Structure formats: C-alpha cells, structure tokens
PDB file of C-alpha atoms in Angstrom:
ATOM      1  CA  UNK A 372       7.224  -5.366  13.300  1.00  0.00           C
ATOM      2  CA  UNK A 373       6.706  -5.919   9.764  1.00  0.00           C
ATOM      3  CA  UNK A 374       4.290  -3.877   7.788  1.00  0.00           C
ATOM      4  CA  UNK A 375       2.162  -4.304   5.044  1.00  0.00           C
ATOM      5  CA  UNK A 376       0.928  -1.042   3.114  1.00  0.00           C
ATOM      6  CA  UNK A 377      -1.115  -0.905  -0.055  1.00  0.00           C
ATOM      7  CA  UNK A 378      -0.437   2.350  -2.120  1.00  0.00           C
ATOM      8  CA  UNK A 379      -2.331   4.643  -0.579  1.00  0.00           C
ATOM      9  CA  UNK A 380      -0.586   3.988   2.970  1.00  0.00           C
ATOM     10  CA  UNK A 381       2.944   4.203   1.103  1.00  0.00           C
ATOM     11  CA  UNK A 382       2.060   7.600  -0.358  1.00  0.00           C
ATOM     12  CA  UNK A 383       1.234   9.083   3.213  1.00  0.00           C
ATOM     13  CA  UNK A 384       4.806   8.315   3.967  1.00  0.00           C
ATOM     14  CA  UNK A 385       5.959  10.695   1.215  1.00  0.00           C
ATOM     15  CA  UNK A 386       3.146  13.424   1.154  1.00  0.00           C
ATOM     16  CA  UNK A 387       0.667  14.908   3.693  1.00  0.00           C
ATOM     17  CA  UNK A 388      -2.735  13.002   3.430  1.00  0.00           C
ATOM     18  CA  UNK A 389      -5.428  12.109   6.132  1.00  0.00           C
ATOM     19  CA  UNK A 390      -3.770   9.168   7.211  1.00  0.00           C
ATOM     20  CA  UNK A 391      -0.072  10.924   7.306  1.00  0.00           C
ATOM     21  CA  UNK A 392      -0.183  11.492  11.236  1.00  0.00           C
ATOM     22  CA  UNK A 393      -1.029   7.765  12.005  1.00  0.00           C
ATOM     23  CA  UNK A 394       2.236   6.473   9.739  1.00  0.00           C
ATOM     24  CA  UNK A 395       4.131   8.975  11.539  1.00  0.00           C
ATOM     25  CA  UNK A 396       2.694   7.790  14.904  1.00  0.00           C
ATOM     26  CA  UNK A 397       3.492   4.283  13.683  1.00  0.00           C
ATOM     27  CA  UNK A 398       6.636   4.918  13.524  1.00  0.00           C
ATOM     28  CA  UNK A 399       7.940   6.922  16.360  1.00  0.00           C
ATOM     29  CA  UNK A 400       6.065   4.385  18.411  1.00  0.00           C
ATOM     30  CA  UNK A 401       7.090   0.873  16.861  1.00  0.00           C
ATOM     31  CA  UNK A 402      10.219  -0.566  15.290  1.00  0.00           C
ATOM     32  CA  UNK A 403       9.531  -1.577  11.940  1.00  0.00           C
ATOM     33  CA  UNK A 404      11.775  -4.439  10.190  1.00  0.00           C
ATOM     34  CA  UNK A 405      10.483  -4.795   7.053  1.00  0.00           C
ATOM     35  CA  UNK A 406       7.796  -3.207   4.758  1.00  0.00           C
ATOM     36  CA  UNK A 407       6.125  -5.435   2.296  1.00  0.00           C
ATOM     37  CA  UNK A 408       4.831  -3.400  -0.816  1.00  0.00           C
ATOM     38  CA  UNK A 409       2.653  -5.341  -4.001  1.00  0.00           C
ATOM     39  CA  UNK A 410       4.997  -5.102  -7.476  1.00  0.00           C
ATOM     40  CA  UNK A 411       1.705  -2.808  -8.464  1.00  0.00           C
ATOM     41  CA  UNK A 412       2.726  -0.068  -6.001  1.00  0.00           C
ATOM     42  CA  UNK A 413       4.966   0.922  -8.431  1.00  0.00           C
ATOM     43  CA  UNK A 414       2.713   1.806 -10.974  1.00  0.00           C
ATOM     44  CA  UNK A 415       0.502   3.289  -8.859  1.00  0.00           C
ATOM     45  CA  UNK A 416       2.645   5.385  -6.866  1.00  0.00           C
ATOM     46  CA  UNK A 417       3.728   7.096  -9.536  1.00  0.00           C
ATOM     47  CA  UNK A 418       0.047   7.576 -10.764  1.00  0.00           C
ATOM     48  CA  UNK A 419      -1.037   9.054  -7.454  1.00  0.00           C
ATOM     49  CA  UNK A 420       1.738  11.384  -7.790  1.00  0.00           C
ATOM     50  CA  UNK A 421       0.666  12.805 -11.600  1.00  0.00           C
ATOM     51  CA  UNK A 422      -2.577  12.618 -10.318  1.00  0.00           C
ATOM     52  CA  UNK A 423      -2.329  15.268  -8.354  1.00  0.00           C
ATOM     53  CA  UNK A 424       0.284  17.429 -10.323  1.00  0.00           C
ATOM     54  CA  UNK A 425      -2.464  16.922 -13.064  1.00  0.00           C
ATOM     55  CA  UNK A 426      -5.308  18.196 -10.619  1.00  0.00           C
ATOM     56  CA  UNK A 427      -2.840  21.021  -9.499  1.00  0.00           C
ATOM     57  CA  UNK A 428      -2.916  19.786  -5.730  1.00  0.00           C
ATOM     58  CA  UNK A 429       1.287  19.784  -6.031  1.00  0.00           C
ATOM     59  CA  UNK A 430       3.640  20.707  -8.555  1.00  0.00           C
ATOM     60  CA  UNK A 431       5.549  18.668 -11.562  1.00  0.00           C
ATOM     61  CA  UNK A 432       8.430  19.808 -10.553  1.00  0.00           C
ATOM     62  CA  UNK A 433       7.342  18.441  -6.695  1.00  0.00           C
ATOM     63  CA  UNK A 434       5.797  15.010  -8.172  1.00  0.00           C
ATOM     64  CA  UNK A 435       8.832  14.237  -9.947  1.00  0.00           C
ATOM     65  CA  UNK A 436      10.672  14.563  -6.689  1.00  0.00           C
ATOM     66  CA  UNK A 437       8.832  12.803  -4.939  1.00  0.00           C
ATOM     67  CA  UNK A 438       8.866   9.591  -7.418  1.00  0.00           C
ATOM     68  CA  UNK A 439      12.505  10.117  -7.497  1.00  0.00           C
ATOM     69  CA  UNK A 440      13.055  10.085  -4.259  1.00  0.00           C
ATOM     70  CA  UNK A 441      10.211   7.170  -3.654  1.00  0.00           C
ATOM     71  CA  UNK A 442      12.726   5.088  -6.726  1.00  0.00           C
ATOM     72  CA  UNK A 443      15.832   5.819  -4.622  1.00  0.00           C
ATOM     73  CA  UNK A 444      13.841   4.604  -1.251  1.00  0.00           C
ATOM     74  CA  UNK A 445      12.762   1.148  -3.780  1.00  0.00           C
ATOM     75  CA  UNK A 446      15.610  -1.028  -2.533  1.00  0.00           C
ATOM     76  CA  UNK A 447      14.307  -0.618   1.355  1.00  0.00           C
ATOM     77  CA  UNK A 448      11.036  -1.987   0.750  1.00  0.00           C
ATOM     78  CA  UNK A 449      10.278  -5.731  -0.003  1.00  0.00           C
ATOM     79  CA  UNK A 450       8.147  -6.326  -3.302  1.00  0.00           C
ATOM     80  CA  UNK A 451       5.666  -9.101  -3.565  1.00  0.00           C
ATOM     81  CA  UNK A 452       5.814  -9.874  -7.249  1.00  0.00           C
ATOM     82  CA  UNK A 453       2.266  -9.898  -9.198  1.00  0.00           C
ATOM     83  CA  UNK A 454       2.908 -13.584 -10.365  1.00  0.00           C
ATOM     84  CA  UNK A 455      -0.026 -16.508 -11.320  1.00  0.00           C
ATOM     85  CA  UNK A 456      -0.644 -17.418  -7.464  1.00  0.00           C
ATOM     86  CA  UNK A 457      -1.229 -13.709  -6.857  1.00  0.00           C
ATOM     87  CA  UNK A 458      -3.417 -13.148 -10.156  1.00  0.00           C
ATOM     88  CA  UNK A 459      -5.626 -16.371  -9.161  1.00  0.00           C
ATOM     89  CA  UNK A 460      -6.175 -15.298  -5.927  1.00  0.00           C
ATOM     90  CA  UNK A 461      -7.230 -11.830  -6.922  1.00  0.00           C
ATOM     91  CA  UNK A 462      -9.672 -13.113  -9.537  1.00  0.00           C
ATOM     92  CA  UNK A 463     -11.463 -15.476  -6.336  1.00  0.00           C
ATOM     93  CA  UNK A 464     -10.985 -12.568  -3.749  1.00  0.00           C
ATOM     94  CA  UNK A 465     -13.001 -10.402  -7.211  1.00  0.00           C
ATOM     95  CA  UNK A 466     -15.706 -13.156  -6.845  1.00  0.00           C
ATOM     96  CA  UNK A 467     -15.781 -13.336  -3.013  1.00  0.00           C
ATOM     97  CA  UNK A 468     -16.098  -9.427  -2.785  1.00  0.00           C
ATOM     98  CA  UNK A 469     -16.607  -7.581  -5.915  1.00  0.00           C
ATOM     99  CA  UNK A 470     -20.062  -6.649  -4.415  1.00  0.00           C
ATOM    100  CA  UNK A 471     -18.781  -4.759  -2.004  1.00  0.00           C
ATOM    101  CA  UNK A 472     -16.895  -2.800  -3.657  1.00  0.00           C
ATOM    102  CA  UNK A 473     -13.081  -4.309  -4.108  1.00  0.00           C
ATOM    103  CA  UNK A 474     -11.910  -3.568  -7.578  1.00  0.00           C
ATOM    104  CA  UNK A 475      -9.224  -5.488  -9.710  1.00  0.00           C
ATOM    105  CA  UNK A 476      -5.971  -3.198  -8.197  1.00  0.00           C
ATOM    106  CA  UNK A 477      -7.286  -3.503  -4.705  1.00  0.00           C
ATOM    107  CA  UNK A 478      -8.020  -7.439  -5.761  1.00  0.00           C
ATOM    108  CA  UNK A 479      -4.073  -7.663  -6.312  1.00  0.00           C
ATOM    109  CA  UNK A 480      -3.112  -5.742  -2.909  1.00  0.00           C
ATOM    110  CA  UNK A 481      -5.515  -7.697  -1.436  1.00  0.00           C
ATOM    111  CA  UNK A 482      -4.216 -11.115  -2.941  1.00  0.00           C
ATOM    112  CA  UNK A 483      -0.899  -9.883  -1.702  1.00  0.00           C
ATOM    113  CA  UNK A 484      -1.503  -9.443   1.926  1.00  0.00           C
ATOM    114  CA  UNK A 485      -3.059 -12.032   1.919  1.00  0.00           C
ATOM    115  CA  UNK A 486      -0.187 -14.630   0.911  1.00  0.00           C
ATOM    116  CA  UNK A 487       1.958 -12.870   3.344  1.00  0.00           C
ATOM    117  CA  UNK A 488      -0.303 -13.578   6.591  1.00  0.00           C
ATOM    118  CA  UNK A 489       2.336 -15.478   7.760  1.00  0.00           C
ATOM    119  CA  UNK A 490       5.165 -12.822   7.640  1.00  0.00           C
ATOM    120  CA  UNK A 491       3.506  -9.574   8.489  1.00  0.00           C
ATOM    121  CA  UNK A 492       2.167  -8.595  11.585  1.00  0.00           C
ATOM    122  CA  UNK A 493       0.052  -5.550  10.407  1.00  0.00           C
ATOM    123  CA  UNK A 494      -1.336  -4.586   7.372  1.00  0.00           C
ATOM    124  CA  UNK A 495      -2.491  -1.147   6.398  1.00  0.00           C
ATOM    125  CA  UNK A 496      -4.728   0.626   3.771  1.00  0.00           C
ATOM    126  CA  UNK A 497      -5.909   4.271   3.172  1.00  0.00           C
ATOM    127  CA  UNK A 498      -9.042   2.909   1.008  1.00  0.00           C
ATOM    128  CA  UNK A 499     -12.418   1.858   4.077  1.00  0.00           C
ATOM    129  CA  UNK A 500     -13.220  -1.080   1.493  1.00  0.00           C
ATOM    130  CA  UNK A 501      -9.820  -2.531   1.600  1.00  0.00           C
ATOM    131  CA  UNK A 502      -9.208  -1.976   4.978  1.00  0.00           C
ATOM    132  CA  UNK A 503     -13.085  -3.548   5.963  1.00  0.00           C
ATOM    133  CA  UNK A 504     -12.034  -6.668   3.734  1.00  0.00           C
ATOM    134  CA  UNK A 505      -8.413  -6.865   5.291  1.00  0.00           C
ATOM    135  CA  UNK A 506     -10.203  -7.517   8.613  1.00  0.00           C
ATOM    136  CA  UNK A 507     -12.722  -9.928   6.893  1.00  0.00           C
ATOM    137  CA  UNK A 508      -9.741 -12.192   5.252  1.00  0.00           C
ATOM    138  CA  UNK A 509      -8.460 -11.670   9.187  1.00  0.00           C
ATOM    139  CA  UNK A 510      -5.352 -10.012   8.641  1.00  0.00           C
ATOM    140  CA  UNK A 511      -4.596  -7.293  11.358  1.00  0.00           C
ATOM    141  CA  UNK A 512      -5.120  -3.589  10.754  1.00  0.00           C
ATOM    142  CA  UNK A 513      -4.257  -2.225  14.396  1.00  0.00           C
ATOM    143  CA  UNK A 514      -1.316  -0.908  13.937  1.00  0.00           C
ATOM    144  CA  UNK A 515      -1.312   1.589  17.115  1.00  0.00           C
TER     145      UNK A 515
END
C-alpha cells in the first residue's frame, strides 16, 4: 500500500497523539511500500515539535530527539517537492475551498495528494477540514 500523510499524520508516528493508535493499527495490519510526504512536512514537523517543547507538553531535550531522529528516518519517505504545478494548484484548491476552512499549508498538502491520486492508495490527515476535503477531491481516507 502506499500512503499519503500530511504532517499531522507523520507526527503521530513519532509521538503519542489522538490519532497514534490508528497509524499503529495501520501498520500491524497492512504492508506499506512507500510513504509520500509534501517538501513542507519538513518545516512543519519540526514546528510541531518546538511547538510543544515551547508549550511545555515535551521537553527540548525530547523535541530535538525526535527531529533528529525524524531527519535520520528522511531518506525512507518520498518527498513531493513544492514546485509551480503544486503552488498553482494550491492557490485554485484556496479558491475552491478557502470557505470552508482550508488554509494556504493545508492548500499545499492538499495540492500534493492530489497530484499523486494516481500513485497512492490512501491518504491520511489528523486536521477534520483536510481530511473532509480529501474525500471531496475523492482521494481515499479508509485506511483500516
């Protein structure tokens, strides 16, 4: 199977959240090939990360662990670079939805599931408004 997780799915894989015990489930149940990832997780893993050293939920010492570790993991995952196709199809996906909610990262992660329809079988996100407009562009969120 190959996966496709915005940043808030990856960081389940690396710290206990809500959505921690479906990833797991995921995968002791299914065989996952590949995991597609937006360039932008990145950035924003490591801002989750100091996010919550900064709110005192975990430790520095702990957050820079965890990025470590999350840099060492990099070359397992597959990257979608943020390139023009992937900006101009966040700014329409911005027009299509941006009053419901999606906002310009989410655009991108968005934009970048949806140019890989045709290589991932699932596609998974932590945020309800991302998820909800996965399943409107018609890309599958079952994963179990």
């Amino acid at each position: 199977m190959n996966l496709f997780l915005d940043t808030s799915s990856l960081v389940t894989l690396y710290h206990e959240e809500a959505d921690t015990e479906i990833m797991d489930a995921v995968f002791n149940f299914e065989i996952v090939t590949n995991i597609f990832l937006s360039e932008i997780s990145k950035v924003e893993f490591a801002s989750a990360f100091w996010k919550k050293a900064r709110t005192g939920e975990i430790s520095t010492e702990l957050a820079n662990q965890i990025i470590n570790i999350f840099e060492q993991d990099c070359e397992t995952y597959i990257f979608v670079p943020v390139d023009d196709s992937i900006i101009k199809s966040a700014k329409h996906l911005i027009g299509k939805y941006g009053n419901k909610g999606l906002r310009t990262l989410d655009s991108i992660q968005l934009a970048t599931a949806s140019c890989l329809r045709n290589k991932v079988d699932h596609f998974k996100s932590g945020d309800k408004v991302l998820t909800s407009l996965l399943a409107k562009e018609s890309l599958s969120t079952n994963i179990l």
